[in-house]
Amino acid sequence: MTEAHTTGGTATIDETDILAVAREQVLERGVGLTQEQTLAVLQLSDDRLEEALQLAHDVRMRWCGPEVEVEGIISLKTGGCPEDCHFCSQSGLFESPVRSAWIDIPSLVEAAKQTAKTGATEFCIVAAVRGPDKRLMSQVAAGIEAIRNEVDIQIACSLGMLTQEQVDELKAMGVHRYNHNLETAKSHFPNVVTTHSYEERWDTLKMVREAGMEVCCGGILGMGESLEQRAEFAANLAELEPDEVPLNFLNPRPGTPFGDLEVLEPSEALKAVAAFRLALPRTILRFAGGREITLGDLGAKQGILGGINAVIVGNYLTTLGRPAEADLDLLVDLQMPIKALNETL
Ligand code: SF4
């Protein structure tokens, strides 16, 4: 790859410039960037950021359309997890303030109702566990049945690593999408989690896909990974071909091993948004946690005009996000329609 050269203050781009390559390959042909190409986007200088975001936006509009998927999320069981994911305040192994708690079925149904009222099509039930036990599976089954009786919304789950039997049970309950994050590049994973392996996560994702549920798989940027590893992570995800990728930025939580890491620079975070969109032209790319602390109030707009096409309304899992209305008003301002339920069935 060669760099853009400047002539009299005007940037001109030769045919090997990565954004020119991406325009032809990704925008015109819908072929995502390779790992090496993704790295070239991540390495662009800050003065190319606007151009990269504009191209990512064009790619998203061309290959996904203008609709934005709105999703709600609820934590059925919070805190007290036996795993040691170094970013996570829900691990019971760290000195973090999140204590173990369950919510009851009426509260779950109420949250689903409030979520549906915002126009959201997807409601994700999350539990902080290594994987579900019998008690959790029966709570989830009861919760899904109660929601189905009262609310018209698709249900997703995020319950950690699954056995084949549990995959089949969730499929039979009508779970539409399953979230399980790879979290980071394969080569960086052992620096982030030591109580289970990347391969164990991959195995769950494969079973979910084979059972016919949609796969939602993303991770967190800013956990000490190099740019090379960030590009590797995009390539790992591209290999998996997930239906949805939640992109989080580390929000360093006090008491966790990553509590002292620096928040990503906004330009780094936005370059990553553009690069991931160019690596994954057709996926639903969702802003998840850490957006506010990394990008501030303007982040939503820059992201949604830079390749993002899904947002979460209301609470994130352990920290408050922005109020739902702020994001939904923004979509109206930007004239981006909320994806309707019948389009996703
Ligand atoms: S990320 Fe999930 S598995 Fe890891 S500690 Fe947090 S709740 Fe547990």
PDB file of N, CA and C and ligand atoms in Angstrom, residues 81 83 85 87-88 90-91 128-129 183 201, ligand 1:
ATOM      1  N   CYS A  81     -20.023 -14.042  38.121  1.00  0.00           N
ATOM      2  CA  CYS A  81     -19.615 -15.022  37.112  1.00  0.00           C
ATOM      3  C   CYS A  81     -18.274 -15.655  37.514  1.00  0.00           C
ATOM      4  N   GLU A  83     -15.967 -16.766  35.598  1.00  0.00           N
ATOM      5  CA  GLU A  83     -14.896 -16.579  34.597  1.00  0.00           C
ATOM      6  C   GLU A  83     -14.082 -15.321  34.903  1.00  0.00           C
ATOM      7  N   CYS A  85     -12.779 -12.871  32.551  1.00  0.00           N
ATOM      8  CA  CYS A  85     -12.594 -11.935  31.428  1.00  0.00           C
ATOM      9  C   CYS A  85     -12.145 -10.590  32.028  1.00  0.00           C
ATOM     10  N   PHE A  87     -11.886  -7.583  31.385  1.00  0.00           N
ATOM     11  CA  PHE A  87     -12.586  -6.304  31.192  1.00  0.00           C
ATOM     12  C   PHE A  87     -13.886  -6.245  31.976  1.00  0.00           C
ATOM     13  N   CYS A  88     -14.302  -7.364  32.580  1.00  0.00           N
ATOM     14  CA  CYS A  88     -15.714  -7.520  32.947  1.00  0.00           C
ATOM     15  C   CYS A  88     -15.957  -7.320  34.436  1.00  0.00           C
ATOM     16  N   GLN A  90     -18.566  -8.063  35.881  1.00  0.00           N
ATOM     17  CA  GLN A  90     -19.492  -9.085  36.378  1.00  0.00           C
ATOM     18  C   GLN A  90     -18.783 -10.354  36.836  1.00  0.00           C
ATOM     19  N   SER A  91     -17.478 -10.387  36.665  1.00  0.00           N
ATOM     20  CA  SER A  91     -16.731 -11.539  37.165  1.00  0.00           C
ATOM     21  C   SER A  91     -16.757 -11.512  38.687  1.00  0.00           C
ATOM     22  N   ALA A 128     -24.839 -13.404  33.211  1.00  0.00           N
ATOM     23  CA  ALA A 128     -23.393 -13.434  33.478  1.00  0.00           C
ATOM     24  C   ALA A 128     -23.024 -14.802  34.028  1.00  0.00           C
ATOM     25  N   VAL A 129     -22.736 -15.711  33.124  1.00  0.00           N
ATOM     26  CA  VAL A 129     -22.407 -17.087  33.510  1.00  0.00           C
ATOM     27  C   VAL A 129     -21.361 -17.639  32.537  1.00  0.00           C
ATOM     28  N   GLU A 183     -14.654 -11.622  21.572  1.00  0.00           N
ATOM     29  CA  GLU A 183     -14.048 -10.557  22.407  1.00  0.00           C
ATOM     30  C   GLU A 183     -12.830  -9.870  21.803  1.00  0.00           C
ATOM     31  N   ARG A 201     -15.205 -20.888  22.757  1.00  0.00           N
ATOM     32  CA  ARG A 201     -16.205 -19.911  22.291  1.00  0.00           C
ATOM     33  C   ARG A 201     -16.581 -20.209  20.823  1.00  0.00           C
TER      34      ARG A 201
HETATM   35  S1  SF4 B   1     -17.690 -11.542  29.979  1.00  0.00           S
HETATM   36 FE1  SF4 B   1     -19.267 -13.069  30.470  1.00  0.00          FE
HETATM   37  S2  SF4 B   1     -18.121 -14.954  30.876  1.00  0.00           S
HETATM   38 FE2  SF4 B   1     -16.650 -13.267  31.034  1.00  0.00          FE
HETATM   39  S3  SF4 B   1     -16.623 -12.699  33.244  1.00  0.00           S
HETATM   40 FE3  SF4 B   1     -18.112 -11.361  32.204  1.00  0.00          FE
HETATM   41  S4  SF4 B   1     -20.093 -12.382  32.448  1.00  0.00           S
HETATM   42 FE4  SF4 B   1     -18.486 -13.903  32.853  1.00  0.00          FE
END
